[in-house]
Coordinates of C-alpha atoms and ligand atoms in Angstrom, one line a residue:
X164 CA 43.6 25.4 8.6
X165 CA 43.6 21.8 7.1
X166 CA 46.4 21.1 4.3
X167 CA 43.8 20.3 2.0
X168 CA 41.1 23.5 2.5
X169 CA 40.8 24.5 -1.0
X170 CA 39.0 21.6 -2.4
X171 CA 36.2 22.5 0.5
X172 CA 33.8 24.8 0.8
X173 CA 32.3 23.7 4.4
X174 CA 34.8 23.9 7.4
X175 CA 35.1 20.5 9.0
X176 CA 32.9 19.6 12.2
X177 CA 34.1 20.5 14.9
X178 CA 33.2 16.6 17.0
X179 CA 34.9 15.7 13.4
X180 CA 37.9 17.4 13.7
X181 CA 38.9 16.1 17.0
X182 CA 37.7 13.0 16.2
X183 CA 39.8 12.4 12.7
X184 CA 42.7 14.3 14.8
X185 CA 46.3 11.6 15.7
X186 CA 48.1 14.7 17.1
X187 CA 47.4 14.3 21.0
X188 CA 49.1 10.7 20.2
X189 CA 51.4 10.7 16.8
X190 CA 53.2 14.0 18.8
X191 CA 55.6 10.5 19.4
X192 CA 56.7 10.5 16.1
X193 CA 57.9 14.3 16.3
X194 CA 62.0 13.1 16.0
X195 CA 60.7 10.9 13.1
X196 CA 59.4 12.7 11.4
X197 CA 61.5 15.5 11.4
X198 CA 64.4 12.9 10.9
X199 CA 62.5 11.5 7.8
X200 CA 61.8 15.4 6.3
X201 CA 65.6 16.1 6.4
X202 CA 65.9 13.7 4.1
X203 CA 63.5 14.2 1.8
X204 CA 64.9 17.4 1.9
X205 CA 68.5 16.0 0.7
X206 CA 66.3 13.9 -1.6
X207 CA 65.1 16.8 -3.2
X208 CA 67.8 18.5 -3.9
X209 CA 69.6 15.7 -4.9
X210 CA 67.6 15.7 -8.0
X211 CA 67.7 19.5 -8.5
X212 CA 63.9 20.2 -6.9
X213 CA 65.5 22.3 -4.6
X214 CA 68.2 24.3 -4.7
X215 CA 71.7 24.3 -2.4
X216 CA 70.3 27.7 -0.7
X217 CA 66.6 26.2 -0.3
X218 CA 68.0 22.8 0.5
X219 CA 70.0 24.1 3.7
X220 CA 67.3 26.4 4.9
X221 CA 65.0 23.6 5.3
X222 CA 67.2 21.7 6.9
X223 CA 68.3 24.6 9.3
X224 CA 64.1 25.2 9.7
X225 CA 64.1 21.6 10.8
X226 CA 66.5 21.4 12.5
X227 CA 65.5 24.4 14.8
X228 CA 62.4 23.3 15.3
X229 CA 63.6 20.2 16.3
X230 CA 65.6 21.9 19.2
X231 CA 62.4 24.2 20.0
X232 CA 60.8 21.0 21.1
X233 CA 56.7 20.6 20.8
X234 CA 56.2 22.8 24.0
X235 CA 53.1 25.1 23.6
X236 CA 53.2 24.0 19.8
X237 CA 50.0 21.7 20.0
X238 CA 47.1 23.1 18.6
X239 CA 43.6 21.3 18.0
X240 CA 43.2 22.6 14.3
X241 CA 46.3 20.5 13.3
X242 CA 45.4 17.0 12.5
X243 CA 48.4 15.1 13.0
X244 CA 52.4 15.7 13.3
X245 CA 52.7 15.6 9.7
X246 CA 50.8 18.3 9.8
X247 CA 51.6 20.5 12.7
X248 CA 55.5 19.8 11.1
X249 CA 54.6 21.8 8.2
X250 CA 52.8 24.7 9.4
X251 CA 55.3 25.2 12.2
X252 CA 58.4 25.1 9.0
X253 CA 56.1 27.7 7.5
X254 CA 56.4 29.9 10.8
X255 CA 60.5 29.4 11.0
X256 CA 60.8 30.0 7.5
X257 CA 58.2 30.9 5.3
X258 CA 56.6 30.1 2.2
X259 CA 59.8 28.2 1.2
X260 CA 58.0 25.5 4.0
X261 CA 55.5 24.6 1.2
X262 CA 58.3 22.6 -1.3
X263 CA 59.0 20.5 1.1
X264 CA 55.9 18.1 0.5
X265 CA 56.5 17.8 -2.8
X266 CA 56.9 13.9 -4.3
X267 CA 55.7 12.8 -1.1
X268 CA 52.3 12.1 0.7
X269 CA 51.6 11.5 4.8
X270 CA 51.0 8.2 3.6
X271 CA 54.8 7.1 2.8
X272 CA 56.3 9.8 5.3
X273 CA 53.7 7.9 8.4
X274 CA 54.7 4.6 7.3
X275 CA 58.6 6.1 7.5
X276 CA 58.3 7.3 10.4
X277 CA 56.1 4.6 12.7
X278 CA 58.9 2.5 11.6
X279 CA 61.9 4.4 13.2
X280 CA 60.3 4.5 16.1
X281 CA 59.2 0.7 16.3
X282 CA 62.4 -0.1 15.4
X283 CA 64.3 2.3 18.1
X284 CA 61.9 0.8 20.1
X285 CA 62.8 -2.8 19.2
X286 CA 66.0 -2.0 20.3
X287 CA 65.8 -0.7 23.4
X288 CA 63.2 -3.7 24.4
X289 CA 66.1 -6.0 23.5
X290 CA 68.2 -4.2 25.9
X291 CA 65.9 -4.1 28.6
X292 CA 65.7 -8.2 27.5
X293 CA 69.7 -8.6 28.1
X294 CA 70.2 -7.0 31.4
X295 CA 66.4 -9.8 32.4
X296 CA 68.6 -12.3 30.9
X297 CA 71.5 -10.9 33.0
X298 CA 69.4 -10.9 36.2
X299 CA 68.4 -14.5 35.7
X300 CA 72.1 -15.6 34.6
X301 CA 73.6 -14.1 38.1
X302 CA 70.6 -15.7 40.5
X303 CA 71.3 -19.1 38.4
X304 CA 75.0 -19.1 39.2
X305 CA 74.4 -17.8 43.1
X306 CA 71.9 -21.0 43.3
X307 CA 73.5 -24.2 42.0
X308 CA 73.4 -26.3 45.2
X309 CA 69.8 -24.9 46.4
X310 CA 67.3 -27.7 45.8
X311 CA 63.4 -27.4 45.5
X312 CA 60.4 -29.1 43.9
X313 CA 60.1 -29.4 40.4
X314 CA 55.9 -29.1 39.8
X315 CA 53.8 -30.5 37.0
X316 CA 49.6 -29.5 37.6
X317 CA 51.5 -27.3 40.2
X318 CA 51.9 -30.7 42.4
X319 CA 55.5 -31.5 43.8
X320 CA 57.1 -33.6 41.0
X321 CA 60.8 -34.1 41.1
X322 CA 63.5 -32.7 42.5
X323 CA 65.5 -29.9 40.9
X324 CA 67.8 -27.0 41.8
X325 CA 67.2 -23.5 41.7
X326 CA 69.5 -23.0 39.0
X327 CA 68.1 -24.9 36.6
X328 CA 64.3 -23.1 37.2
X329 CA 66.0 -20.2 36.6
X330 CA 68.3 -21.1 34.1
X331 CA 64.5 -22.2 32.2
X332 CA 63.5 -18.7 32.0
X333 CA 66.6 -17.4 31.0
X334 CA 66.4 -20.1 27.7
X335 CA 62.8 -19.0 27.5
X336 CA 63.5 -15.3 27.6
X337 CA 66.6 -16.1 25.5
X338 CA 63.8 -16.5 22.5
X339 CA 62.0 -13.4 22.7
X340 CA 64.9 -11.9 22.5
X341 CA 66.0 -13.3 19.1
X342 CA 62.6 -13.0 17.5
X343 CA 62.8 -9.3 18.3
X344 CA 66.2 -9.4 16.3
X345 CA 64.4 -11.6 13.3
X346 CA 61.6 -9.0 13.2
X347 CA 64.1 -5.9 13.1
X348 CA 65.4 -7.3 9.4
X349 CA 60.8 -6.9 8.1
X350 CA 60.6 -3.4 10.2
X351 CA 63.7 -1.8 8.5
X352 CA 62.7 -1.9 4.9
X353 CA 61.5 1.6 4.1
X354 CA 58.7 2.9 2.4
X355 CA 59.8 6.4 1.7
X356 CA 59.4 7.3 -1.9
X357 CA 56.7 5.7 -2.2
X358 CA 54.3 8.6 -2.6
X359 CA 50.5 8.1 -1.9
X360 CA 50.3 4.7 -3.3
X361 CA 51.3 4.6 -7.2
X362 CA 55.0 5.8 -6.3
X363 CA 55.8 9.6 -7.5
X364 CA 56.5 11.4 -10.9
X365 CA 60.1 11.7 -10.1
X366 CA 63.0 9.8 -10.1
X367 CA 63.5 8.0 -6.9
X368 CA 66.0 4.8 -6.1
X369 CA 64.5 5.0 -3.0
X370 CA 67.8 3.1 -1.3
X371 CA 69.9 6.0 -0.4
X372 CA 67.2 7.3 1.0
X373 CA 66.6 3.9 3.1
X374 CA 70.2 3.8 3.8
X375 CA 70.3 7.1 5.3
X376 CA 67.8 6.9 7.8
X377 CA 69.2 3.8 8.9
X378 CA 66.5 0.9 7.1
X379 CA 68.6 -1.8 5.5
X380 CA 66.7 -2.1 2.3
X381 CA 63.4 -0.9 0.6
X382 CA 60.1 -2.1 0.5
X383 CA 59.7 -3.1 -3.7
X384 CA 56.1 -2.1 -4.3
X385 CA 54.9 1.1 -3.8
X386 CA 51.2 0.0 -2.6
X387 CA 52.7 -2.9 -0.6
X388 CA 54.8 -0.1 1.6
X389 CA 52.2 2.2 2.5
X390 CA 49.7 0.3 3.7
X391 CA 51.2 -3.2 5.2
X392 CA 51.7 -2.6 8.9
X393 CA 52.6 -7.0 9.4
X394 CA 56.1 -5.8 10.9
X395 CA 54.0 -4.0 13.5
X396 CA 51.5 -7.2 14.2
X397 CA 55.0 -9.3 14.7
X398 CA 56.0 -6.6 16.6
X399 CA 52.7 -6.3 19.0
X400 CA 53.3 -10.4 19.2
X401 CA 56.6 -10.8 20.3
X402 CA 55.7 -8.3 23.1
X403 CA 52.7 -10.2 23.8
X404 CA 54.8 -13.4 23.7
X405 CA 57.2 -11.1 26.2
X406 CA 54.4 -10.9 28.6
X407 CA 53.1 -14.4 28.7
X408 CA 56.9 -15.7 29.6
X409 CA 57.1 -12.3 32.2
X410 CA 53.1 -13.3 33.3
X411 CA 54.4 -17.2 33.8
X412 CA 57.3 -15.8 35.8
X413 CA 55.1 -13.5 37.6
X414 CA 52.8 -16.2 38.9
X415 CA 55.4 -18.4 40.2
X416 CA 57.0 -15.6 42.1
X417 CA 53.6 -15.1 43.7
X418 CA 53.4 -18.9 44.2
X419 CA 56.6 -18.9 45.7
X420 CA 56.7 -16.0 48.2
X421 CA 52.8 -17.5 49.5
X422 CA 53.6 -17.8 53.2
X423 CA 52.0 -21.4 52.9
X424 CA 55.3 -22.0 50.1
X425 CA 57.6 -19.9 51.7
X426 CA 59.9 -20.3 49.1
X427 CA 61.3 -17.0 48.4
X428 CA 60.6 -13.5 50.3
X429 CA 60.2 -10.5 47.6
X430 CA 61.8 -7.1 48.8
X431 CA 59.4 -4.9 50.8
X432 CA 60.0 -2.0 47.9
X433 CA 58.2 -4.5 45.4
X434 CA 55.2 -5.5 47.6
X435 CA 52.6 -3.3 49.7
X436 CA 50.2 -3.4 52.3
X437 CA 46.7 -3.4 53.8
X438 CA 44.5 -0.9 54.5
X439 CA 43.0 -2.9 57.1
X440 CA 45.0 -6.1 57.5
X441 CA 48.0 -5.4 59.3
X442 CA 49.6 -8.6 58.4
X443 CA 49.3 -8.2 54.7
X444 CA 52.5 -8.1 52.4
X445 CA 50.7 -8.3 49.3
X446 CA 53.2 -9.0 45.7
X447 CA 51.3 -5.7 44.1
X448 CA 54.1 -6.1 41.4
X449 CA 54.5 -9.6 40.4
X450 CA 50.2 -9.0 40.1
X451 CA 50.3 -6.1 38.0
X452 CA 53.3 -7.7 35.5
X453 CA 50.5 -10.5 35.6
X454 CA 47.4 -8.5 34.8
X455 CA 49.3 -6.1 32.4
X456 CA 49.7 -8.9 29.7
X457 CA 45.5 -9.0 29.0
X458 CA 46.0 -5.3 27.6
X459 CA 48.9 -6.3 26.0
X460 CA 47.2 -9.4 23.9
X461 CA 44.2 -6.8 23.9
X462 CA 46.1 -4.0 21.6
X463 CA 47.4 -7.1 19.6
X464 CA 43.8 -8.4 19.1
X465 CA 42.8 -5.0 18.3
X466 CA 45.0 -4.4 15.7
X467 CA 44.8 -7.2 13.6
X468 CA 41.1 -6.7 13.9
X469 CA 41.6 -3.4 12.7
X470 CA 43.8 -4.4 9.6
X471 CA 41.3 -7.6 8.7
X472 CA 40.2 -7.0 5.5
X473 CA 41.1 -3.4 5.0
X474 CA 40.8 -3.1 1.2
X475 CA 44.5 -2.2 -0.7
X476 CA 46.1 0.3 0.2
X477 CA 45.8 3.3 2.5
X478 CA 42.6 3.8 4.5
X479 CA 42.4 5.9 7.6
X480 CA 41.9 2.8 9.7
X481 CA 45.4 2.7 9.9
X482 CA 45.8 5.5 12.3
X483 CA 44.5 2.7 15.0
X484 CA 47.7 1.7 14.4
X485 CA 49.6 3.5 16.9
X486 CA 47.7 4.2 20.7
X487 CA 47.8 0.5 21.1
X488 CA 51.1 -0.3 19.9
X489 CA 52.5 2.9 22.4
X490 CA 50.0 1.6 25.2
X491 CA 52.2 -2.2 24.3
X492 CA 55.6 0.0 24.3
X493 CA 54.8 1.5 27.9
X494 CA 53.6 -1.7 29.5
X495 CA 56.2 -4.0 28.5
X496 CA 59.0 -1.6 29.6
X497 CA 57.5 -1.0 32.8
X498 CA 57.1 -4.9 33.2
X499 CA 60.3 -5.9 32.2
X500 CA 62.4 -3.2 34.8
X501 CA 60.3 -4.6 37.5
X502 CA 60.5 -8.1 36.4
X503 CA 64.1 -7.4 36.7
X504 CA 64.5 -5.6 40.0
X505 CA 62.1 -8.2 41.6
X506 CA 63.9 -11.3 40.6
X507 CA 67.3 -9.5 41.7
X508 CA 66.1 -8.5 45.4
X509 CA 64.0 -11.9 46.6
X510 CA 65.5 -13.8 49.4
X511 CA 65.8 -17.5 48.8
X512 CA 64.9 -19.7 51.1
X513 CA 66.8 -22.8 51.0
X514 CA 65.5 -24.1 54.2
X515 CA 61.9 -24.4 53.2
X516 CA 62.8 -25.5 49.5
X517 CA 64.6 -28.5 50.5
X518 CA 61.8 -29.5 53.0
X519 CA 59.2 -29.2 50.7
X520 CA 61.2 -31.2 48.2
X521 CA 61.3 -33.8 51.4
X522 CA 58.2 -33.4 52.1
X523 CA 56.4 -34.1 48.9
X524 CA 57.8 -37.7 48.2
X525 CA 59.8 -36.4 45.2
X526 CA 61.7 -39.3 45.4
X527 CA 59.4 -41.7 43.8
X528 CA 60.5 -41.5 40.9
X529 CA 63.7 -42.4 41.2
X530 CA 62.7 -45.9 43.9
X531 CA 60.5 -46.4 40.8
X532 CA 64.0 -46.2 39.1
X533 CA 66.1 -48.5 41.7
X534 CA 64.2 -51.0 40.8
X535 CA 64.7 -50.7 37.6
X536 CA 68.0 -51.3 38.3
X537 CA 67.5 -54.2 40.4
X538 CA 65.6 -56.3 37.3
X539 CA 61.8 -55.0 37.8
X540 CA 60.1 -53.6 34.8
X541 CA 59.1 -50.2 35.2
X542 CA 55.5 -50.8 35.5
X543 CA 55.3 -52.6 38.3
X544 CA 58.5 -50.6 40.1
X545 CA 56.0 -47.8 39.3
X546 CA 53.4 -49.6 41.2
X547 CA 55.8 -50.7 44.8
X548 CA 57.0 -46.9 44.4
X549 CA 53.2 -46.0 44.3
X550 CA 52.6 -48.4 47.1
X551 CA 55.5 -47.0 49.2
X552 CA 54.0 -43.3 49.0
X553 CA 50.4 -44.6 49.6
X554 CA 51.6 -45.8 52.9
X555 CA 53.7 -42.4 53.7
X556 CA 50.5 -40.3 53.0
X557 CA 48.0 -42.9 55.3
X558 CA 50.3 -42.6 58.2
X559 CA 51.8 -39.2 57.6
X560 CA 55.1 -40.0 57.4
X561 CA 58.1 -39.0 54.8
X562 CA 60.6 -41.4 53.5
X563 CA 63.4 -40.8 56.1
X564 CA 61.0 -42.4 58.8
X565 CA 61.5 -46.2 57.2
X566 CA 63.7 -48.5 57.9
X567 CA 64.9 -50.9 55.6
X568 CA 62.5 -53.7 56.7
X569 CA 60.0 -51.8 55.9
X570 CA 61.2 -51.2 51.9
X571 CA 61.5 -54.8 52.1
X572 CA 57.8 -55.3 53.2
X573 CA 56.7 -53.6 49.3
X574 CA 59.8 -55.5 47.7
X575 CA 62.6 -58.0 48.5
X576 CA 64.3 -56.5 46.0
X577 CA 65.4 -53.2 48.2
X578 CA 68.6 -53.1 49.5
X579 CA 70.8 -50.5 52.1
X580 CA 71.7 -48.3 48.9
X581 CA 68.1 -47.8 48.7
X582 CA 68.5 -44.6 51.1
X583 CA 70.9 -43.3 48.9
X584 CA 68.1 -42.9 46.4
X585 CA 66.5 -40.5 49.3
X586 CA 69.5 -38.3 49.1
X587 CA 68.3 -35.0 46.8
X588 CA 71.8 -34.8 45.7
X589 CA 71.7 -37.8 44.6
X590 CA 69.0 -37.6 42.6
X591 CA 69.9 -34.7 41.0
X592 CA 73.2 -35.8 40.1
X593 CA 71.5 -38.9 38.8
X594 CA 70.1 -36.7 36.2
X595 CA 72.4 -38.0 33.2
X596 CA 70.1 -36.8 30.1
X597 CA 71.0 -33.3 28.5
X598 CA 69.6 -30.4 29.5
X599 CA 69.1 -31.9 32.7
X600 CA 69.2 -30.4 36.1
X601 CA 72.5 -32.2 37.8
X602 CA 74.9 -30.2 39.0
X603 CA 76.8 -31.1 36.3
X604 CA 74.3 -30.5 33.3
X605 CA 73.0 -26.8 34.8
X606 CA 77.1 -25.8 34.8
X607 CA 77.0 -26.8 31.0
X608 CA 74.0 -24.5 30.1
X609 CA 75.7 -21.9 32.5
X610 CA 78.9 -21.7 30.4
X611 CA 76.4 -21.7 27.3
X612 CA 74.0 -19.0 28.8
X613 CA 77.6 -17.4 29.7
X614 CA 78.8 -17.4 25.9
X615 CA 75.7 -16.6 24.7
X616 CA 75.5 -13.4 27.1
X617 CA 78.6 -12.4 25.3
X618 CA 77.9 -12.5 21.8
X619 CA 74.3 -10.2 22.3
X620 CA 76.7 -7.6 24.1
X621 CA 78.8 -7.4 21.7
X622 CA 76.4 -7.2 19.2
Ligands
LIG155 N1 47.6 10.5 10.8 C1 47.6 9.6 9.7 C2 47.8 8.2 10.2 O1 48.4 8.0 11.2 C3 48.6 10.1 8.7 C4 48.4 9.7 7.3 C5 47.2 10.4 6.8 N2 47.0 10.1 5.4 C6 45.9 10.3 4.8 N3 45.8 10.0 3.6 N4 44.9 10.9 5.4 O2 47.5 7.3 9.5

């Protein structure tokens, strides 16, 4: 039996009636929407609708039902949970079930509900975002004196430490976190009491209401709150924004732990193997965090398709709203727990980072630098620096192989300290700018990342 039967004479299709059906999904916003029927219910009686008796046997239906749980309760010929809510009150209590939709339509009480959950969903993201931000903070700290290649086009570029590369993602992730704060304030304005679209014939401040279910304010205009799901696009982009940082991260882990980098070596419970290559230790999880985030921009593509041009105010487009933004939910917890417990199990390699760094004439800079310092202009130190590497690659050497005659050969103006300038702590600690990677600098954003750490906990 649908709620609206007696304006029909036909029974619906049945290829209809599982098609136009949002129970096998909106059965998530079960706790919601009981939540947001309690307190309609107070609502009601607040302005004498119901009565004290009718007021706390509705509540007690709901309540009940609530404990009952959704077990063997899900039935095809209910359309959705707003639905399957009422006909189940009707079984706990009887025809007293039927007052409780009064001054209210599905399409305030969906809108209501879809944004509990995003927000307790919100919420429990950021959480997951601390203890990433966490993870990073600790590895940063462990890793202050461990040196590798900075790249740019994925080509050794300059030297940097380990704390700093990970002290970049902690900034990075640092931002996702705060735009899911910034988007909280646009999900938690309510839209209950706004009635099918023209607001209700009853009186209705709408703000207790609000308060009580936890929203900090109201949505003004009845029309507006029914039908504008924007909080849910931010909400789909900061989670797609999540995913590009976690797919970025991904990547590099993969980079890293290649056998031909050797960088870092991910835990064996994070990778798998071969079904024919004995040898393989393949980063299964660091891939799949990678290939997660197309679905991810996907449901966010979808949806704002979906809401393009969808005339004012409620159209039953709207239930598109909600597989993708659970299918969003699901993947970016997933990815962000095994983000997480990836980055806090690899083995670092400092051995084969500070070769590489050796290795991949990361120095040049900085004898670009020296002589600088020595009166050259920078273009043509850039050149003798250019020169110097030229040489190194033709005769496969590495800096620590010349002598100083042989610096002389591209300039008179080298002198002994010119080896200090081959040092990699040298060069880092010659990194005066801020925000830089010396030792010095990446202690500085520590101590910030540090305070910052405790303000979100105590939030
Ligand atoms: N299942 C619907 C949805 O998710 C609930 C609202 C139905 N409203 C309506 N006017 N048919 O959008």
């Amino acid at each position: 039996m649908a709620v609206w039967d007696a304006r029909f004479s036909k029974k619906i299709d049945k290829k209809m009636e599982s098609f136009n059906a949002s129970l096998p999904f909106d059965r998530k916003l079960f706790e919601q929407d009981i939540k947001t029927s309690i307190t309609h219910v107070n609502y009601l009686a607040s302005i004498n609708v119901l009565t004290k008796q009718e007021k706390s046997q509705l509540i007690h239906g709901l309540n009940s039902i609530k404990q009952k749980g959704l077990k063997g309760k899900i039935k095809t010929e209910h359309e959705d949970i707003h639905s399957l809510l009422e006909a189940l009150l009707k079984d706990e209590i009887g025809a007293l079930a039927g007052k409780l939709h009064t001054a209210r339509s599905r399409n305030d009480l969906v809108a209501t509900d879809f944004r509990l959950f995003i927000s307790e969903k919100n919420h429990a993201i950021k959480k997951q975002l601390t203890r990433l931000l966490a993870n990073f903070l600790e590895v940063a700290k462990a890793n202050q004196k461990v040196i590798l290649p900075g790249f740019t086009h994925l080509q050794g570029a300059q030297p940097i430490t380990f704390s700093f590369y990970c002290l970049s993602y902690f900034f990075m992730f640092l931002r996702d976190h705060e735009r899911l704060t910034d988007n909280q304030k646009r999900i938690l304005l309510s839209p209950l009491g706004s009635g099918a679209l023209a607001g209700i014939n009853y009186p209705h401040p709408r703000k207790p209401s609000a308060l009580e279910l936890g929203f900090k304010g109201i949505l003004p205009n009845a029309m507006d709150a029914v039908s504008s799901r924007d909080f849910l696009v931010e909400f789909q982009a900061n989670l797609a924004i999540i995913m590009m940082h976690l797919s970025k991260f991904a990547e590099d882990m993969i980079i890293y732990s290649n056998k031909q980098f050797d960088f870092i070596e991910m835990d064996e419970r994070y990778a798998t193997g071969s079904s024919i290559m004995p040898n393989k230790k393949n980063p299964d999880a660091l891939e799949l965090i990678r290939g997660k985030t197309g679905r991810v921009y996907g449901n966010l593509m979808a949806l704002l398709t979906t809401l393009k041009a969808l005339p004012m105010a409620y159209n039953k487009d709207l239930q598109e709203d909600k597989e993708g933004s659970f299918d969003s939910i699901e993947t970016v917890e997933n990815c962000l727990e095994l983000a997480g417990s990836c980055l806090k199990t690899i083995t670092i390699n400092a051995k084969k980072m500070h070769l590489a760094t050796e290795k991949g004439f990361l120095q040049a800079t900085d004898i670009a630098d020296y002589l600088v310092n020595k009166g050259l202009p920078f273009r043509e130190a850039h050149g003798v620096s250019g020169k110097i590497v030229k040489h190194l690659v033709k005769n496969e050497k590495i800096y620590s192989d010349l002598s100083l005659e042989d610096f002389k050969n591209f300039s008179s103006l080298f002198e002994s300290d010119v080896f200090q300038c081959l040092d990699l702590n040298t060069l880092i600690e010659n990194k005066k700018s801020h925000g830089s990677t010396s030792f010095r600098e990446v202690k500085k954003q520590i101590h910030l990342a540090e305070k910052t750490m405790k303000r979100i906990l105590a939030d």
